[in-house]
CSV table of C-alpha atoms in Angstrom, one decimal:
chain,number,residue,atom,x,y,z
A,1,MET,CA,23.1,-55.7,-110.1
A,2,THR,CA,20.3,-55.1,-107.7
A,3,GLN,CA,17.7,-57.8,-106.5
A,4,HIS,CA,14.8,-56.1,-107.8
A,5,ASP,CA,12.8,-57.8,-110.7
A,6,PRO,CA,14.4,-56.2,-113.9
A,7,ALA,CA,10.8,-55.9,-115.3
A,8,VAL,CA,9.5,-53.8,-112.7
A,9,LEU,CA,12.5,-51.6,-112.2
A,10,SER,CA,12.3,-51.4,-116.5
A,11,ALA,CA,8.6,-50.4,-116.1
A,12,ALA,CA,9.7,-47.8,-113.5
A,13,LEU,CA,12.3,-46.5,-115.5
A,14,ALA,CA,10.4,-46.6,-118.9
A,15,ALA,CA,7.5,-44.3,-117.2
A,16,ALA,CA,10.2,-42.0,-115.7
A,17,GLU,CA,12.1,-41.9,-118.7
A,18,SER,CA,9.2,-41.1,-120.7
A,19,ALA,CA,8.0,-38.5,-118.4
A,20,LEU,CA,11.5,-36.5,-118.6
A,21,ASN,CA,11.6,-36.8,-122.0
A,22,GLN,CA,8.1,-35.3,-122.2
A,23,ALA,CA,9.2,-32.6,-119.7
A,24,ILE,CA,12.3,-31.7,-121.7
A,25,ALA,CA,10.2,-31.3,-124.9
A,26,LEU,CA,8.4,-28.9,-123.6
A,27,ALA,CA,11.3,-26.8,-122.1
A,28,PRO,CA,13.0,-25.8,-125.3
A,29,HIS,CA,15.1,-22.9,-123.4
A,30,SER,CA,17.1,-26.3,-121.8
A,31,HIS,CA,17.7,-27.9,-125.1
A,32,GLN,CA,21.0,-26.0,-125.6
A,33,GLU,CA,22.1,-26.4,-122.2
A,34,LEU,CA,21.2,-29.9,-122.3
A,35,ASN,CA,22.9,-30.7,-125.6
A,36,THR,CA,26.7,-29.2,-124.1
A,37,LEU,CA,26.0,-32.3,-121.9
A,38,SER,CA,25.4,-35.0,-124.8
A,39,GLY,CA,27.4,-38.3,-124.5
A,40,THR,CA,27.6,-37.7,-120.4
A,41,LEU,CA,26.6,-40.8,-118.4
A,42,LEU,CA,26.0,-40.5,-114.5
A,43,GLY,CA,25.5,-43.3,-112.6
A,44,VAL,CA,23.4,-43.0,-109.3
A,45,GLU,CA,23.4,-45.8,-106.5
A,46,ILE,CA,20.4,-45.0,-103.9
A,47,THR,CA,21.6,-47.0,-101.1
A,48,SER,CA,18.3,-47.1,-99.1
A,49,LEU,CA,16.4,-48.9,-101.9
A,50,ASP,CA,19.1,-50.9,-102.8
A,51,LEU,CA,18.9,-49.5,-106.6
A,52,THR,CA,21.6,-48.5,-109.3
A,53,LEU,CA,20.3,-46.4,-112.4
A,54,TYR,CA,22.3,-44.9,-115.0
A,55,ILE,CA,21.1,-41.7,-117.2
A,56,GLU,CA,22.3,-40.9,-120.3
A,57,LEU,CA,21.9,-37.9,-122.1
A,58,LEU,CA,21.7,-38.7,-125.5
A,59,THR,CA,21.1,-35.3,-127.0
A,60,GLY,CA,20.0,-32.0,-126.0
A,61,THR,CA,16.0,-33.5,-126.1
A,62,GLU,CA,16.4,-36.8,-124.8
A,63,LEU,CA,17.9,-38.8,-122.3
A,64,ARG,CA,18.0,-42.6,-121.2
A,65,LEU,CA,17.4,-44.3,-118.3
A,66,MET,CA,18.7,-47.9,-117.5
A,67,SER,CA,19.1,-50.4,-114.7
A,68,HIS,CA,22.1,-51.8,-116.2
A,69,CYS,CA,24.9,-50.4,-117.9
A,70,GLU,CA,28.7,-51.5,-118.6
A,71,ARG,CA,30.2,-48.1,-119.5
A,72,GLU,CA,32.1,-46.4,-117.4
A,73,PRO,CA,30.1,-43.2,-116.2
A,74,ASN,CA,31.1,-39.5,-116.1
A,75,ALA,CA,30.2,-39.5,-112.4
A,76,PHE,CA,28.8,-42.1,-110.1
A,77,VAL,CA,27.2,-40.9,-106.8
A,78,ARG,CA,26.1,-42.9,-104.0
A,79,GLY,CA,23.7,-41.9,-101.2
A,80,THR,CA,20.2,-42.2,-99.7
A,81,LEU,CA,16.9,-41.1,-101.2
A,82,GLU,CA,16.9,-38.1,-98.8
A,83,ASP,CA,20.6,-37.0,-99.5
A,84,PHE,CA,19.4,-36.9,-103.1
A,85,GLY,CA,16.3,-34.8,-102.5
A,86,ALA,CA,18.3,-32.2,-100.7
A,87,LEU,CA,20.8,-32.2,-103.8
A,88,ALA,CA,18.0,-31.8,-106.1
A,89,THR,CA,16.3,-29.0,-104.5
A,90,SER,CA,19.5,-27.4,-103.2
A,91,ASP,CA,20.1,-23.9,-104.2
A,92,ASP,CA,23.9,-24.2,-104.0
A,93,PRO,CA,24.4,-28.2,-105.4
A,94,ALA,CA,28.1,-27.7,-104.9
A,95,ALA,CA,27.8,-27.0,-101.7
A,96,THR,CA,25.3,-29.7,-100.6
A,97,LEU,CA,27.3,-32.2,-102.6
A,98,ILE,CA,30.3,-31.5,-100.4
A,99,ASN,CA,28.1,-31.1,-97.0
A,100,SER,CA,25.9,-34.2,-97.4
A,101,GLY,CA,26.5,-38.0,-97.4
A,102,ILE,CA,26.6,-38.4,-101.1
A,103,GLU,CA,29.6,-40.0,-102.2
A,104,LEU,CA,31.0,-39.0,-105.8
A,105,HIS,CA,33.2,-41.0,-107.9
A,106,GLY,CA,34.4,-39.3,-111.2
A,107,SER,CA,33.7,-35.6,-112.1
A,108,SER,CA,31.4,-33.3,-110.4
A,109,THR,CA,31.1,-30.7,-113.2
A,110,SER,CA,28.7,-32.8,-115.0
A,111,LEU,CA,26.5,-33.5,-112.3
A,112,ILE,CA,26.5,-30.1,-111.0
A,113,THR,CA,25.4,-28.7,-114.6
A,114,LEU,CA,22.8,-31.2,-114.9
A,115,GLN,CA,21.3,-30.1,-111.6
A,116,GLN,CA,21.7,-26.5,-112.4
A,117,VAL,CA,19.9,-27.0,-115.9
A,118,ILE,CA,17.2,-29.0,-114.1
A,119,SER,CA,16.1,-26.4,-111.7
A,120,ARG,CA,16.2,-23.4,-114.1
A,121,MET,CA,14.0,-25.7,-116.4
A,122,GLU,CA,10.9,-23.8,-117.3
A,123,ILE,CA,8.0,-26.3,-118.7
A,124,ASP,CA,6.0,-24.8,-121.2
A,125,TRP,CA,2.5,-26.5,-120.6
A,126,GLU,CA,0.6,-24.2,-123.1
A,127,ALA,CA,2.0,-26.2,-126.0
A,128,PRO,CA,0.4,-29.5,-125.3
A,129,LEU,CA,-3.0,-28.0,-123.7
A,130,VAL,CA,-3.6,-26.0,-127.1
A,131,ASP,CA,-2.8,-29.0,-129.0
A,132,VAL,CA,-5.6,-30.9,-127.3
A,133,LEU,CA,-8.1,-28.1,-126.1
A,134,GLY,CA,-7.6,-25.3,-128.7
A,135,ASP,CA,-6.2,-22.1,-128.8
A,136,VAL,CA,-8.8,-20.1,-126.5
A,137,MET,CA,-9.4,-22.7,-123.8
A,138,GLY,CA,-5.6,-24.2,-123.9
A,139,HIS,CA,-4.2,-20.4,-123.1
A,140,GLN,CA,-6.7,-19.8,-120.3
A,141,ILE,CA,-5.9,-23.3,-118.7
A,142,ALA,CA,-2.1,-22.7,-119.4
A,143,GLN,CA,-2.4,-19.1,-117.7
A,144,GLY,CA,-4.6,-20.9,-114.5
A,145,LEU,CA,-1.5,-23.3,-114.1
A,146,ARG,CA,0.9,-20.7,-114.2
A,147,ARG,CA,-0.9,-18.6,-111.6
A,148,PHE,CA,-1.1,-21.8,-109.5
A,149,PHE,CA,2.3,-22.9,-109.9
A,150,ARG,CA,3.4,-19.1,-109.2
A,151,TRP,CA,1.2,-19.2,-106.0
A,152,GLY,CA,2.7,-22.6,-105.1
A,153,ASP,CA,6.5,-21.3,-105.1
A,154,GLY,CA,5.3,-18.0,-103.0
A,155,ALA,CA,3.3,-20.3,-100.8
A,156,ARG,CA,6.2,-22.7,-100.0
A,157,ALA,CA,8.9,-19.8,-99.8
A,158,SER,CA,6.3,-18.2,-97.3
A,159,LEU,CA,5.8,-21.2,-95.2
A,160,LYS,CA,9.2,-21.7,-94.8
A,161,ARG,CA,10.2,-18.4,-93.8
A,162,GLN,CA,7.0,-18.2,-91.5
A,163,VAL,CA,8.1,-22.1,-90.1
A,164,SER,CA,11.8,-20.8,-89.3
A,165,GLU,CA,10.4,-17.6,-87.8
A,166,TYR,CA,8.0,-19.4,-85.3
A,167,ILE,CA,10.7,-22.0,-84.4
A,168,LEU,CA,13.2,-19.1,-83.5
A,169,GLU,CA,11.0,-16.6,-82.4
A,170,GLU,CA,8.1,-17.8,-81.1
A,171,GLY,CA,8.7,-21.2,-79.7
A,172,ARG,CA,12.2,-20.7,-79.1
A,173,LEU,CA,12.9,-24.1,-80.3
A,174,THR,CA,16.3,-23.4,-81.6
A,175,PRO,CA,18.7,-20.7,-81.1
A,176,PRO,CA,19.1,-18.0,-83.9
A,177,LYS,CA,21.9,-19.0,-86.1
A,178,ALA,CA,24.3,-15.9,-84.9
A,179,GLU,CA,23.9,-17.1,-81.0
A,180,LEU,CA,24.6,-20.6,-82.2
A,181,GLU,CA,27.8,-19.2,-83.9
A,182,HIS,CA,29.1,-17.2,-81.1
A,183,PHE,CA,28.3,-20.6,-78.9
A,184,TYR,CA,30.5,-22.6,-81.2
A,185,ASP,CA,33.1,-20.1,-81.0
A,186,ALA,CA,33.2,-19.9,-77.3
A,187,VAL,CA,33.5,-23.7,-77.3
A,188,GLN,CA,36.5,-23.6,-79.6
A,189,SER,CA,38.0,-20.8,-77.4
A,190,VAL,CA,37.7,-23.1,-74.4
A,191,ALA,CA,38.8,-25.9,-75.9
A,192,ILE,CA,42.1,-24.7,-77.3
A,193,ARG,CA,42.5,-23.0,-73.7
A,194,VAL,CA,42.0,-26.2,-72.2
A,195,GLU,CA,44.6,-27.8,-74.6
A,196,ARG,CA,47.2,-25.0,-74.0
A,197,ALA,CA,46.3,-25.8,-69.9
A,198,GLN,CA,46.8,-29.4,-70.5
A,199,SER,CA,50.2,-28.8,-72.4
A,200,ARG,CA,51.5,-26.7,-69.6
A,201,VAL,CA,50.6,-29.2,-66.9
A,202,GLU,CA,52.3,-32.1,-68.9
A,203,LYS,CA,55.5,-29.7,-69.1
A,204,LEU,CA,55.3,-29.1,-65.4
A,205,LEU,CA,54.9,-32.9,-64.5
A,206,ALA,CA,57.8,-33.7,-66.7
A,207,ARG,CA,59.8,-30.7,-65.1
A,208,ALA,CA,59.1,-32.0,-61.6
A,209,ALA,CA,59.6,-35.7,-62.5
A,210,THR,CA,63.1,-34.5,-63.7
A,211,ARG,CA,63.8,-32.5,-60.5
A,212,GLY,CA,62.9,-35.4,-58.5
A,213,THR,CA,65.3,-38.0,-60.3
A,214,THR,CA,68.1,-35.4,-59.9
A,215,GLN,CA,67.7,-35.0,-56.1
B,1,MET,CA,12.3,-88.5,-126.1
B,2,ASN,CA,12.5,-85.4,-124.2
B,3,ASP,CA,13.2,-85.0,-120.5
B,4,GLU,CA,9.7,-83.7,-118.7
B,5,ALA,CA,11.3,-82.1,-116.2
B,6,THR,CA,14.2,-79.6,-117.7
B,7,GLY,CA,12.9,-79.8,-121.6
B,8,ARG,CA,16.2,-80.7,-123.1
B,9,ALA,CA,15.6,-83.0,-126.3
B,10,ASP,CA,17.2,-86.2,-126.6
B,11,HIS,CA,18.5,-86.0,-130.1
B,12,ASP,CA,19.0,-90.0,-130.6
B,13,GLU,CA,15.1,-90.1,-132.2
B,14,ASP,CA,14.1,-88.5,-135.4
B,15,THR,CA,11.2,-87.0,-134.0
B,16,THR,CA,10.6,-83.7,-132.0
B,17,ASP,CA,8.4,-81.7,-130.1
B,18,PHE,CA,5.9,-79.6,-131.5
B,19,GLY,CA,4.0,-78.1,-128.8
B,20,PHE,CA,2.8,-81.6,-126.6
B,21,THR,CA,2.8,-83.1,-129.8
B,22,ARG,CA,5.7,-85.4,-131.2
B,23,VAL,CA,6.4,-84.7,-135.1
B,24,ASP,CA,9.2,-85.6,-137.5
B,25,ARG,CA,12.3,-83.6,-137.0
B,26,ASP,CA,12.3,-82.3,-140.6
B,27,ALA,CA,8.7,-81.2,-140.4
B,28,LYS,CA,8.5,-79.0,-137.4
B,29,ALA,CA,10.3,-76.3,-139.3
B,30,GLY,CA,7.5,-76.2,-141.8
B,31,MET,CA,4.7,-76.3,-139.2
B,32,VAL,CA,6.4,-73.6,-137.1
B,33,ARG,CA,6.4,-71.4,-140.4
B,34,GLY,CA,2.7,-72.5,-140.5
B,35,VAL,CA,2.3,-70.8,-137.0
B,36,PHE,CA,4.0,-67.7,-137.3
B,37,ASP,CA,2.2,-67.2,-141.3
B,38,SER,CA,-1.2,-67.1,-139.5
B,39,VAL,CA,-0.2,-65.0,-136.7
B,40,ALA,CA,2.3,-62.6,-138.5
B,41,SER,CA,-0.1,-59.6,-139.3
B,42,ARG,CA,-1.3,-59.4,-135.4
B,43,TYR,CA,1.7,-60.6,-133.5
B,44,ASP,CA,2.6,-57.5,-131.8
B,45,LEU,CA,-1.1,-56.7,-131.0
B,46,MET,CA,-1.3,-60.3,-129.8
B,47,ASN,CA,1.9,-59.8,-127.6
B,48,ASP,CA,0.7,-56.8,-126.0
B,49,LEU,CA,-2.6,-58.3,-125.2
B,50,MET,CA,-1.2,-61.5,-123.9
B,51,SER,CA,1.2,-59.9,-121.9
B,52,GLY,CA,-0.3,-56.7,-120.9
B,53,GLY,CA,2.5,-54.8,-122.6
B,54,ILE,CA,5.2,-56.5,-120.1
B,55,HIS,CA,6.8,-57.9,-123.1
B,56,ARG,CA,8.4,-54.6,-123.9
B,57,LEU,CA,9.8,-54.2,-120.4
B,58,TRP,CA,11.6,-57.8,-120.9
B,59,LYS,CA,12.7,-56.7,-124.4
B,60,ARG,CA,14.1,-53.2,-122.9
B,61,PHE,CA,16.1,-54.9,-120.2
B,62,THR,CA,17.5,-57.5,-122.8
B,63,ILE,CA,18.6,-54.1,-124.8
B,64,GLU,CA,20.2,-52.9,-121.7
B,65,LEU,CA,22.3,-56.2,-121.2
B,66,SER,CA,23.9,-56.0,-124.6
B,67,ALA,CA,25.8,-52.6,-124.0
B,68,ALA,CA,25.1,-51.7,-127.6
B,69,ARG,CA,26.9,-49.3,-129.0
B,70,PRO,CA,27.9,-47.4,-131.9
B,71,GLY,CA,29.7,-48.9,-134.7
B,72,GLN,CA,28.7,-52.4,-133.5
B,73,THR,CA,27.2,-55.4,-135.7
B,74,ILE,CA,24.3,-56.8,-133.9
B,75,LEU,CA,22.1,-59.7,-135.0
B,76,ASP,CA,19.0,-60.1,-134.2
B,77,ILE,CA,17.4,-63.9,-134.8
B,78,ALA,CA,14.2,-64.7,-135.0
B,79,GLY,CA,13.7,-60.6,-135.0
B,80,GLY,CA,10.1,-61.1,-136.7
B,81,THR,CA,8.3,-57.8,-136.5
B,82,GLY,CA,11.6,-55.7,-135.7
B,83,ASP,CA,10.8,-54.0,-132.4
B,84,LEU,CA,14.5,-54.9,-131.3
B,85,ALA,CA,16.0,-54.2,-134.5
B,86,ALA,CA,14.7,-50.6,-134.6
B,87,LYS,CA,15.9,-50.0,-131.2
B,88,PHE,CA,19.4,-51.6,-131.9
B,89,SER,CA,19.4,-49.3,-135.1
B,90,ARG,CA,19.5,-46.1,-133.3
B,91,LEU,CA,22.1,-47.5,-130.7
B,92,VAL,CA,24.7,-48.5,-133.1
B,93,GLY,CA,24.4,-45.5,-135.3
B,94,PRO,CA,25.0,-45.2,-139.0
B,95,GLU,CA,28.5,-46.5,-138.5
B,96,GLY,CA,26.7,-49.8,-137.1
B,97,GLN,CA,24.8,-52.4,-138.3
B,98,VAL,CA,21.8,-54.2,-137.5
B,99,ILE,CA,20.9,-57.8,-139.0
B,100,LEU,CA,17.1,-58.5,-138.8
B,101,ALA,CA,17.1,-62.3,-139.3
B,102,ASP,CA,13.8,-64.6,-139.3
B,103,ILE,CA,13.3,-67.9,-140.8
B,104,ASN,CA,9.6,-66.6,-141.6
B,105,ALA,CA,9.1,-64.8,-144.5
B,106,ALA,CA,5.7,-63.2,-143.9
B,107,MET,CA,7.1,-62.2,-140.3
B,108,LEU,CA,10.0,-60.5,-142.1
B,109,GLU,CA,7.7,-58.6,-144.4
B,110,VAL,CA,6.0,-57.3,-141.6
B,111,GLY,CA,8.9,-56.4,-139.9
B,112,ARG,CA,10.6,-54.7,-142.7
B,113,ASP,CA,7.1,-52.6,-143.7
B,114,ARG,CA,7.3,-51.6,-140.1
B,115,LEU,CA,11.0,-50.5,-139.6
B,116,ILE,CA,10.2,-48.6,-143.1
B,117,ASP,CA,7.4,-46.6,-141.2
B,118,LYS,CA,9.2,-46.0,-138.4
B,119,GLY,CA,12.1,-44.7,-140.9
B,120,ALA,CA,14.7,-47.3,-139.5
B,121,THR,CA,16.2,-48.4,-142.4
B,122,GLY,CA,19.9,-46.9,-143.1
B,123,ASN,CA,21.6,-49.4,-140.8
B,124,ILE,CA,19.3,-52.6,-141.0
B,125,GLU,CA,19.8,-55.5,-143.4
B,126,VAL,CA,16.8,-58.1,-143.2
B,127,VAL,CA,17.8,-61.7,-144.1
B,128,GLN,CA,15.6,-64.7,-144.2
B,129,ALA,CA,17.8,-67.3,-142.2
B,130,ASP,CA,17.6,-70.6,-140.5
B,131,ALA,CA,19.2,-69.9,-136.9
B,132,GLN,CA,20.7,-73.5,-137.1
B,133,ALA,CA,22.7,-72.5,-139.9
B,134,LEU,CA,23.1,-68.9,-139.9
B,135,PRO,CA,24.6,-67.5,-143.3
B,136,PHE,CA,27.0,-65.3,-141.9
B,137,ALA,CA,30.8,-65.5,-141.8
B,138,ASP,CA,32.4,-66.4,-138.6
B,139,ASN,CA,33.7,-64.2,-136.1
B,140,SER,CA,31.7,-61.3,-137.8
B,141,VAL,CA,28.9,-60.1,-135.2
B,142,ASP,CA,29.3,-58.3,-131.7
B,143,CYS,CA,26.2,-59.1,-130.1
B,144,ILE,CA,23.6,-61.8,-131.2
B,145,THR,CA,20.0,-61.6,-129.5
B,146,ILE,CA,17.3,-63.9,-130.0
B,147,ALA,CA,14.0,-63.1,-128.5
B,148,PHE,CA,11.2,-65.7,-128.2
B,149,GLY,CA,12.6,-67.3,-130.9
B,150,LEU,CA,14.8,-70.3,-129.4
B,151,ARG,CA,11.9,-72.6,-128.3
B,152,ASN,CA,10.6,-72.9,-131.8
B,153,VAL,CA,13.9,-73.9,-133.2
B,154,THR,CA,14.5,-77.9,-133.8
B,155,ASP,CA,17.6,-78.6,-132.7
B,156,LYS,CA,18.5,-75.7,-130.1
B,157,ASP,CA,22.2,-77.1,-129.7
B,158,MET,CA,22.9,-77.0,-133.1
B,159,ALA,CA,21.7,-73.2,-133.1
B,160,LEU,CA,23.5,-72.3,-130.2
B,161,ARG,CA,26.8,-73.4,-132.1
B,162,SER,CA,25.9,-71.7,-135.1
B,163,MET,CA,25.7,-68.8,-132.9
B,164,LEU,CA,28.9,-69.2,-131.5
B,165,ARG,CA,30.7,-69.3,-134.8
B,166,VAL,CA,29.0,-66.1,-136.0
B,167,LEU,CA,29.9,-64.1,-132.5
B,168,ARG,CA,33.2,-62.3,-132.7
B,169,PRO,CA,35.8,-63.2,-129.5
B,170,GLY,CA,34.1,-61.6,-126.5
B,171,GLY,CA,30.6,-60.8,-128.3
B,172,ARG,CA,27.8,-61.9,-126.4
B,173,LEU,CA,24.5,-63.7,-127.1
B,174,LEU,CA,21.1,-62.9,-125.4
B,175,ILE,CA,18.5,-65.4,-125.4
B,176,LEU,CA,15.1,-64.1,-124.0
B,177,GLU,CA,12.7,-66.7,-123.8
B,178,PHE,CA,9.8,-67.9,-121.7
B,179,SER,CA,11.1,-70.0,-118.9
B,180,LYS,CA,9.8,-71.7,-115.5
B,181,PRO,CA,7.9,-69.7,-112.8
B,182,THR,CA,10.0,-69.6,-109.3
B,183,SER,CA,6.9,-69.9,-107.5
B,184,PRO,CA,4.8,-72.9,-107.6
B,185,LEU,CA,1.6,-70.6,-107.3
B,186,LEU,CA,2.6,-68.2,-109.8
B,187,GLY,CA,3.4,-71.6,-112.0
B,188,LYS,CA,-0.4,-72.7,-111.5
B,189,VAL,CA,-1.9,-69.4,-112.3
B,190,TYR,CA,0.2,-69.0,-115.3
B,191,ASP,CA,-0.7,-72.6,-116.4
B,192,GLN,CA,-4.6,-71.4,-116.1
B,193,TYR,CA,-3.6,-68.4,-118.1
B,194,SER,CA,-2.0,-70.1,-120.9
B,195,PHE,CA,-4.1,-73.5,-121.5
B,196,GLN,CA,-7.6,-71.4,-120.7
B,197,ILE,CA,-7.3,-67.6,-121.6
B,198,LEU,CA,-4.7,-67.6,-124.4
B,199,PRO,CA,-6.0,-69.7,-126.5
B,200,ALA,CA,-9.2,-67.8,-126.1
B,201,MET,CA,-7.9,-64.2,-126.9
B,202,GLY,CA,-6.2,-66.4,-129.8
B,203,ARG,CA,-9.6,-67.1,-131.0
B,204,LEU,CA,-11.1,-63.9,-130.5
B,205,ILE,CA,-8.1,-61.5,-131.7
B,206,ALA,CA,-6.6,-63.5,-134.4
B,207,GLN,CA,-9.4,-66.0,-135.2
B,208,ASP,CA,-6.5,-68.8,-134.7
B,209,ALA,CA,-7.0,-70.3,-131.4
B,210,GLU,CA,-4.8,-73.4,-132.2
B,211,SER,CA,-1.6,-71.6,-133.1
B,212,TYR,CA,-1.8,-69.8,-129.7
B,213,ARG,CA,-2.4,-73.1,-127.9
B,214,TYR,CA,0.9,-74.3,-129.6
B,215,LEU,CA,2.6,-71.0,-128.3
B,216,ALA,CA,1.5,-71.9,-124.8
B,217,GLU,CA,2.6,-75.8,-125.5
B,218,SER,CA,5.9,-74.8,-126.9
B,219,ILE,CA,6.7,-72.8,-124.0
B,220,ARG,CA,6.1,-75.6,-121.4
B,221,LYS,CA,8.7,-78.0,-123.5
B,222,HIS,CA,11.1,-75.2,-123.6
B,223,PRO,CA,14.3,-76.2,-121.3
B,224,ASP,CA,14.3,-74.5,-118.2
B,225,GLN,CA,16.6,-71.7,-116.9
B,226,ASP,CA,19.2,-74.0,-115.5
B,227,THR,CA,19.0,-76.4,-118.4
B,228,LEU,CA,19.4,-73.7,-121.1
B,229,LEU,CA,22.2,-72.3,-119.0
B,230,GLU,CA,24.1,-75.9,-119.5
B,231,MET,CA,23.2,-76.0,-123.2
B,232,MET,CA,24.9,-72.6,-123.9
B,233,GLU,CA,28.0,-73.8,-121.7
B,234,ASP,CA,27.7,-77.1,-123.6
B,235,ALA,CA,27.8,-75.1,-126.9
B,236,GLY,CA,31.3,-73.4,-125.7
B,237,PHE,CA,29.9,-70.2,-124.2
B,238,ALA,CA,31.7,-68.5,-121.5
B,239,GLU,CA,30.8,-66.6,-118.3
B,240,CYS,CA,27.1,-67.7,-118.8
B,241,ARG,CA,24.3,-66.5,-116.4
B,242,TYR,CA,20.7,-65.8,-116.6
B,243,HIS,CA,18.2,-63.0,-115.0
B,244,ASN,CA,14.5,-64.2,-114.4
B,245,MET,CA,12.0,-61.5,-115.2
B,246,THR,CA,8.3,-61.5,-113.7
B,247,GLY,CA,8.8,-64.1,-111.3
B,248,GLY,CA,10.6,-66.5,-113.9
B,249,ILE,CA,8.1,-66.6,-116.3
B,250,VAL,CA,10.7,-65.0,-118.8
B,251,ALA,CA,14.3,-65.4,-118.3
B,252,VAL,CA,17.1,-63.6,-120.2
B,253,HIS,CA,20.4,-65.7,-120.8
B,254,GLN,CA,23.7,-64.1,-121.6
B,255,GLY,CA,26.6,-65.8,-122.5
B,256,PHE,CA,30.0,-64.8,-124.2
B,257,LYS,CA,32.2,-66.1,-126.9
B,258,PRO,CA,35.8,-66.8,-125.2
C-alpha cells in the first residue's frame, strides 16, 4: 500500500482509465487483439513515485485501473518511471525488458503482447469529430490531425537521426558504434591475455617455490 | 450521554443523537427517514455538489478494497440510490448477486429506478431492511458495504453485530463514512463549509436547509476513526484497519469475520 491519499490516486486512475478506454473505443482494430488478453491482470510498481497500480483487461474494449488489488497478477513489474517510459516507446520490448532496470515477476508474454498492441494502436479521431462537428468539418479536421501526427512522427524520426549524426560526426562527442565495439573487443582481448600471463606467472612462482624447498 | 471526543454512544440512556439534538432512541429512525424522504429525489445531485464529485472517488476506492469477484454475494446496506450496487453488479457477474438494502423506501425507489435505467437488474435484489436487524441468513454474504449510512443508525454496535452474523467466515465489512480530519486547519475549514455553505446549498438546491444541517451535525457526532475501529473489534471483527481519505474527512474501515 502506498502513502498516497487514496482519493487523489483514485482521481488520477479514474481520469487515466477513462482516457484509455476512450482511446481503445476509437481503435477498433485493436479490440480483437485486446480480447485475447481478457482477464489479464498486470501489476506495476513505479519505485520513483512510490506508487503501485494494477491494470485489469476486462474485455477487448475495456480496461480497469486500480490502486488496490488482492488477486495475483499475471505479471508484476517494478522499475522507475524512466524505465517504463523506455519500455513503452521501445521497438523491441523484450530486449528493453531484459536490458533495463525493470524487475519482472510472472509471465512476460502478456506484458509484451500488451505493449505491442498499444504501440500498434491506431486511434481513429474522425468518428468523435464527425459526431460533434458533422461530416464535412469533422472529416477536414481529422485529415488535418492525421497530417499533423504524420508530420510529428517524421519530424521526431528526423530529429533523432540528425541529433545522432551531429553527436557522432560533427561534434565527435561519442565514437561511432563500430569503433566502440572494436574498442570493447580489444579491451576484452587484453583482459584475456593479462589473465593468461597472470596464471603463467603464478605457475612459475609456484615452481620456483618448490625448487627452493627441495634445495 | 455521548463521549464528545470520540462520538461513541453510551447506551445507558433512552435517548440518542439526532445531529446535535438528543431524541428518544425509538424516534430517531423515523426522524432520519424524514430527512432522507426529503432529499431522496436530489440526493445524488446534492452529493456531487457538496463533495465536488469526490464522493465518487471515495466509493471507487471502497469498491477496490472489496476485492469483489464473479460469483460473490455483496450486500450494500444504506445503498440508497444504488451507485455502489450498479458497480458491484458488473463485478460479481450473472452468477453473483448484489443486495441493495436501505431502511428508507423513498431512497430505494430512486435507486431501483436508476438501476433499471442503467440496465443493471439481472443480479440485483432490492430489500427494505434495518441495518440493526438484517433480514438475511447467517453466513450468507461475502462482503458488506455501508457507505455514508452508519452514522444514521440508532444503535451502531447492534448494526455491526448484525452485519457480522450475516457475513460468511472470511467475509469482509467495509464502512465508508465521514470521519475526523487529521489536520486542525483542515478541520476548521471543513466546519465552516459544513455549517455555513452546506445548509445554504441544501436550501438552494433541495429547498431543505434543515435536512442538510442534520447531515453536517450527524457527521460531527459520528465516532472518529479509532473509535469506530474499536467498535468493530468489540463486535467481533478481525484484522480491522482504516484508510483516511481527503485528509481524514472520510475514512473507509475494513474488518473480516473470523
